[in-house]
Amino acid sequence: MEKGCPLSVLFADLDYYKKVNDLYGHGGGDLVLREMAGILARSIRKGKDWVARYGGEEFLAFLNGCGNGKAREIAERIRVAVMRHTFHYRGQDIRITCSFGVVTIDDFSASPSPDEILDAVDRRLYQAKERGRNVVV
């Protein structure tokens, strides 16, 4: 991370993912996770940003030198891409949406810890879920 540049964190969660596993089995669920990871990886800048599976059906993306407005645009673009994407598994079409929390750190004088950053972006994701899912907060 460049000193003095903002850092934005996206926290993505696939909406109603348990239904995918229940309807299509873990093979279908795994396919959705792999393709979701691909959508995320194609949506970030190689060599500057990174994305990782956080757990279950959750993913984190770290956008270096990216302010909040641009980070929200990126999250919205990914949200729409997932919503429009059809996952194909054993002749079945699977459609799913995702919700996003977005947090930007641009004041490093407070020096937030990794746990504080994760807590903040998790609260944003929870707000997205409360707002009905398939949204960016």
PDB file of C-alpha atoms in Angstrom:
ATOM      1  CA  MET A   1       0.000   0.000   0.000  1.00  0.00           C
ATOM      2  CA  GLU A   2       1.299   3.428  -0.909  1.00  0.00           C
ATOM      3  CA  LYS A   3       1.780   5.788   2.023  1.00  0.00           C
ATOM      4  CA  GLY A   4      -0.927   8.445   2.178  1.00  0.00           C
ATOM      5  CA  CYS A   5      -3.115   6.767  -0.455  1.00  0.00           C
ATOM      6  CA  PRO A   6      -6.577   5.511   0.427  1.00  0.00           C
ATOM      7  CA  LEU A   7      -7.306   1.844   0.898  1.00  0.00           C
ATOM      8  CA  SER A   8     -10.805   0.561   0.166  1.00  0.00           C
ATOM      9  CA  VAL A   9     -12.088  -2.801   1.293  1.00  0.00           C
ATOM     10  CA  LEU A  10     -15.052  -4.572  -0.304  1.00  0.00           C
ATOM     11  CA  PHE A  11     -16.807  -7.355   1.570  1.00  0.00           C
ATOM     12  CA  ALA A  12     -19.006  -9.446  -0.729  1.00  0.00           C
ATOM     13  CA  ASP A  13     -21.480 -12.093   0.367  1.00  0.00           C
ATOM     14  CA  LEU A  14     -23.541 -14.276  -1.963  1.00  0.00           C
ATOM     15  CA  ASP A  15     -27.226 -13.864  -1.122  1.00  0.00           C
ATOM     16  CA  TYR A  16     -29.123 -17.004  -0.109  1.00  0.00           C
ATOM     17  CA  TYR A  17     -26.134 -19.161  -1.007  1.00  0.00           C
ATOM     18  CA  LYS A  18     -27.368 -22.010   1.229  1.00  0.00           C
ATOM     19  CA  LYS A  19     -30.258 -22.485  -1.210  1.00  0.00           C
ATOM     20  CA  VAL A  20     -27.741 -23.122  -3.992  1.00  0.00           C
ATOM     21  CA  ASN A  21     -26.133 -25.929  -1.992  1.00  0.00           C
ATOM     22  CA  ASP A  22     -29.541 -27.299  -1.003  1.00  0.00           C
ATOM     23  CA  LEU A  23     -30.848 -27.323  -4.593  1.00  0.00           C
ATOM     24  CA  TYR A  24     -27.719 -28.249  -6.573  1.00  0.00           C
ATOM     25  CA  GLY A  25     -25.483 -29.918  -3.993  1.00  0.00           C
ATOM     26  CA  HIS A  26     -21.984 -28.937  -3.060  1.00  0.00           C
ATOM     27  CA  GLY A  27     -20.778 -29.398  -6.639  1.00  0.00           C
ATOM     28  CA  GLY A  28     -23.124 -26.655  -7.789  1.00  0.00           C
ATOM     29  CA  GLY A  29     -22.164 -24.495  -4.818  1.00  0.00           C
ATOM     30  CA  ASP A  30     -18.463 -24.955  -5.526  1.00  0.00           C
ATOM     31  CA  LEU A  31     -18.955 -23.972  -9.162  1.00  0.00           C
ATOM     32  CA  VAL A  32     -20.716 -20.771  -8.085  1.00  0.00           C
ATOM     33  CA  LEU A  33     -17.870 -19.951  -5.678  1.00  0.00           C
ATOM     34  CA  ARG A  34     -15.205 -20.537  -8.350  1.00  0.00           C
ATOM     35  CA  GLU A  35     -17.000 -18.416 -10.913  1.00  0.00           C
ATOM     36  CA  MET A  36     -17.669 -15.682  -8.340  1.00  0.00           C
ATOM     37  CA  ALA A  37     -13.942 -15.623  -7.569  1.00  0.00           C
ATOM     38  CA  GLY A  38     -13.279 -15.245 -11.301  1.00  0.00           C
ATOM     39  CA  ILE A  39     -15.709 -12.330 -11.618  1.00  0.00           C
ATOM     40  CA  LEU A  40     -14.008 -10.614  -8.685  1.00  0.00           C
ATOM     41  CA  ALA A  41     -10.491 -11.281 -10.008  1.00  0.00           C
ATOM     42  CA  ARG A  42     -11.391  -9.840 -13.419  1.00  0.00           C
ATOM     43  CA  SER A  43     -12.837  -6.726 -11.747  1.00  0.00           C
ATOM     44  CA  ILE A  44      -9.707  -5.583  -9.937  1.00  0.00           C
ATOM     45  CA  ARG A  45      -6.341  -4.203 -11.078  1.00  0.00           C
ATOM     46  CA  LYS A  46      -3.698  -6.924 -11.359  1.00  0.00           C
ATOM     47  CA  GLY A  47      -0.598  -6.250  -9.329  1.00  0.00           C
ATOM     48  CA  LYS A  48      -2.243  -3.461  -7.337  1.00  0.00           C
ATOM     49  CA  ASP A  49      -5.363  -4.962  -5.731  1.00  0.00           C
ATOM     50  CA  TRP A  50      -6.140  -8.411  -4.392  1.00  0.00           C
ATOM     51  CA  VAL A  51      -9.128 -10.543  -3.610  1.00  0.00           C
ATOM     52  CA  ALA A  52      -9.574 -13.536  -1.321  1.00  0.00           C
ATOM     53  CA  ARG A  53     -12.270 -15.874  -0.143  1.00  0.00           C
ATOM     54  CA  TYR A  54     -12.921 -14.980   3.482  1.00  0.00           C
ATOM     55  CA  GLY A  55     -15.129 -17.872   4.463  1.00  0.00           C
ATOM     56  CA  GLY A  56     -18.146 -19.760   3.252  1.00  0.00           C
ATOM     57  CA  GLU A  57     -19.608 -17.576   0.520  1.00  0.00           C
ATOM     58  CA  GLU A  58     -17.824 -14.370   1.525  1.00  0.00           C
ATOM     59  CA  PHE A  59     -15.031 -12.598  -0.325  1.00  0.00           C
ATOM     60  CA  LEU A  60     -12.804  -9.615   0.466  1.00  0.00           C
ATOM     61  CA  ALA A  61     -11.248  -7.287  -2.078  1.00  0.00           C
ATOM     62  CA  PHE A  62      -8.563  -4.757  -1.162  1.00  0.00           C
ATOM     63  CA  LEU A  63      -8.284  -1.820  -3.532  1.00  0.00           C
ATOM     64  CA  ASN A  64      -5.053   0.115  -3.027  1.00  0.00           C
ATOM     65  CA  GLY A  65      -5.107   3.830  -3.765  1.00  0.00           C
ATOM     66  CA  CYS A  66      -8.844   3.696  -4.433  1.00  0.00           C
ATOM     67  CA  GLY A  67     -11.177   6.248  -2.853  1.00  0.00           C
ATOM     68  CA  ASN A  68     -14.649   5.467  -1.578  1.00  0.00           C
ATOM     69  CA  GLY A  69     -16.559   6.730  -4.611  1.00  0.00           C
ATOM     70  CA  LYS A  70     -14.527   4.634  -7.036  1.00  0.00           C
ATOM     71  CA  ALA A  71     -14.678   1.607  -4.697  1.00  0.00           C
ATOM     72  CA  ARG A  72     -18.473   1.842  -4.565  1.00  0.00           C
ATOM     73  CA  GLU A  73     -18.550   2.021  -8.392  1.00  0.00           C
ATOM     74  CA  ILE A  74     -16.414  -1.112  -8.604  1.00  0.00           C
ATOM     75  CA  ALA A  75     -18.612  -2.939  -6.077  1.00  0.00           C
ATOM     76  CA  GLU A  76     -21.737  -1.909  -7.990  1.00  0.00           C
ATOM     77  CA  ARG A  77     -20.217  -3.113 -11.273  1.00  0.00           C
ATOM     78  CA  ILE A  78     -19.407  -6.477  -9.679  1.00  0.00           C
ATOM     79  CA  ARG A  79     -22.879  -6.693  -8.102  1.00  0.00           C
ATOM     80  CA  VAL A  80     -24.526  -6.189 -11.496  1.00  0.00           C
ATOM     81  CA  ALA A  81     -22.146  -8.652 -13.196  1.00  0.00           C
ATOM     82  CA  VAL A  82     -23.029 -11.363 -10.669  1.00  0.00           C
ATOM     83  CA  MET A  83     -26.755 -10.621 -10.913  1.00  0.00           C
ATOM     84  CA  ARG A  84     -26.615 -10.912 -14.728  1.00  0.00           C
ATOM     85  CA  HIS A  85     -24.377 -13.985 -14.754  1.00  0.00           C
ATOM     86  CA  THR A  86     -25.904 -17.407 -15.320  1.00  0.00           C
ATOM     87  CA  PHE A  87     -23.984 -20.201 -13.652  1.00  0.00           C
ATOM     88  CA  HIS A  88     -24.353 -23.494 -15.528  1.00  0.00           C
ATOM     89  CA  TYR A  89     -24.169 -26.743 -13.590  1.00  0.00           C
ATOM     90  CA  ARG A  90     -25.143 -30.163 -14.982  1.00  0.00           C
ATOM     91  CA  GLY A  91     -27.677 -28.719 -17.385  1.00  0.00           C
ATOM     92  CA  GLN A  92     -29.162 -26.406 -14.765  1.00  0.00           C
ATOM     93  CA  ASP A  93     -29.037 -22.610 -14.803  1.00  0.00           C
ATOM     94  CA  ILE A  94     -28.268 -21.013 -11.447  1.00  0.00           C
ATOM     95  CA  ARG A  95     -28.901 -17.324 -10.750  1.00  0.00           C
ATOM     96  CA  ILE A  96     -27.727 -15.582  -7.608  1.00  0.00           C
ATOM     97  CA  THR A  97     -27.114 -12.076  -6.295  1.00  0.00           C
ATOM     98  CA  CYS A  98     -24.588 -10.638  -3.862  1.00  0.00           C
ATOM     99  CA  SER A  99     -24.434  -7.872  -1.302  1.00  0.00           C
ATOM    100  CA  PHE A 100     -21.482  -5.589  -0.583  1.00  0.00           C
ATOM    101  CA  GLY A 101     -20.104  -3.586   2.281  1.00  0.00           C
ATOM    102  CA  VAL A 102     -17.514  -0.935   1.392  1.00  0.00           C
ATOM    103  CA  VAL A 103     -15.121   0.860   3.736  1.00  0.00           C
ATOM    104  CA  THR A 104     -12.341   3.279   2.832  1.00  0.00           C
ATOM    105  CA  ILE A 105      -9.445   4.199   5.044  1.00  0.00           C
ATOM    106  CA  ASP A 106      -7.964   7.536   4.029  1.00  0.00           C
ATOM    107  CA  ASP A 107      -6.969   8.916   7.429  1.00  0.00           C
ATOM    108  CA  PHE A 108      -4.108   6.794   8.629  1.00  0.00           C
ATOM    109  CA  SER A 109      -3.414   8.957  11.687  1.00  0.00           C
ATOM    110  CA  ALA A 110      -5.848   6.743  13.593  1.00  0.00           C
ATOM    111  CA  SER A 111      -3.998   3.613  12.364  1.00  0.00           C
ATOM    112  CA  PRO A 112      -6.946   1.197  12.331  1.00  0.00           C
ATOM    113  CA  SER A 113      -6.029  -2.404  13.030  1.00  0.00           C
ATOM    114  CA  PRO A 114      -6.918  -5.154  10.553  1.00  0.00           C
ATOM    115  CA  ASP A 115      -9.636  -6.318  12.978  1.00  0.00           C
ATOM    116  CA  GLU A 116     -11.110  -2.810  13.147  1.00  0.00           C
ATOM    117  CA  ILE A 117     -11.170  -2.587   9.363  1.00  0.00           C
ATOM    118  CA  LEU A 118     -12.844  -5.999   9.061  1.00  0.00           C
ATOM    119  CA  ASP A 119     -15.386  -5.080  11.752  1.00  0.00           C
ATOM    120  CA  ALA A 120     -16.251  -1.837   9.943  1.00  0.00           C
ATOM    121  CA  VAL A 121     -16.712  -3.471   6.535  1.00  0.00           C
ATOM    122  CA  ASP A 122     -18.665  -6.338   8.141  1.00  0.00           C
ATOM    123  CA  ARG A 123     -21.083  -3.798   9.659  1.00  0.00           C
ATOM    124  CA  ARG A 124     -21.562  -2.292   6.194  1.00  0.00           C
ATOM    125  CA  LEU A 125     -22.269  -5.714   4.718  1.00  0.00           C
ATOM    126  CA  TYR A 126     -24.805  -6.361   7.482  1.00  0.00           C
ATOM    127  CA  GLN A 127     -26.520  -3.068   6.554  1.00  0.00           C
ATOM    128  CA  ALA A 128     -26.694  -4.250   2.943  1.00  0.00           C
ATOM    129  CA  LYS A 129     -28.381  -7.455   4.084  1.00  0.00           C
ATOM    130  CA  GLU A 130     -30.832  -5.459   6.222  1.00  0.00           C
ATOM    131  CA  ARG A 131     -31.711  -3.323   3.201  1.00  0.00           C
ATOM    132  CA  GLY A 132     -32.937  -6.355   1.319  1.00  0.00           C
ATOM    133  CA  ARG A 133     -29.745  -7.776  -0.191  1.00  0.00           C
ATOM    134  CA  ASN A 134     -28.324  -7.280  -3.700  1.00  0.00           C
ATOM    135  CA  VAL A 135     -27.111  -3.790  -2.744  1.00  0.00           C
ATOM    136  CA  VAL A 136     -23.870  -1.934  -2.042  1.00  0.00           C
ATOM    137  CA  VAL A 137     -23.537  -0.073   1.278  1.00  0.00           C
TER     138      VAL A 137
END
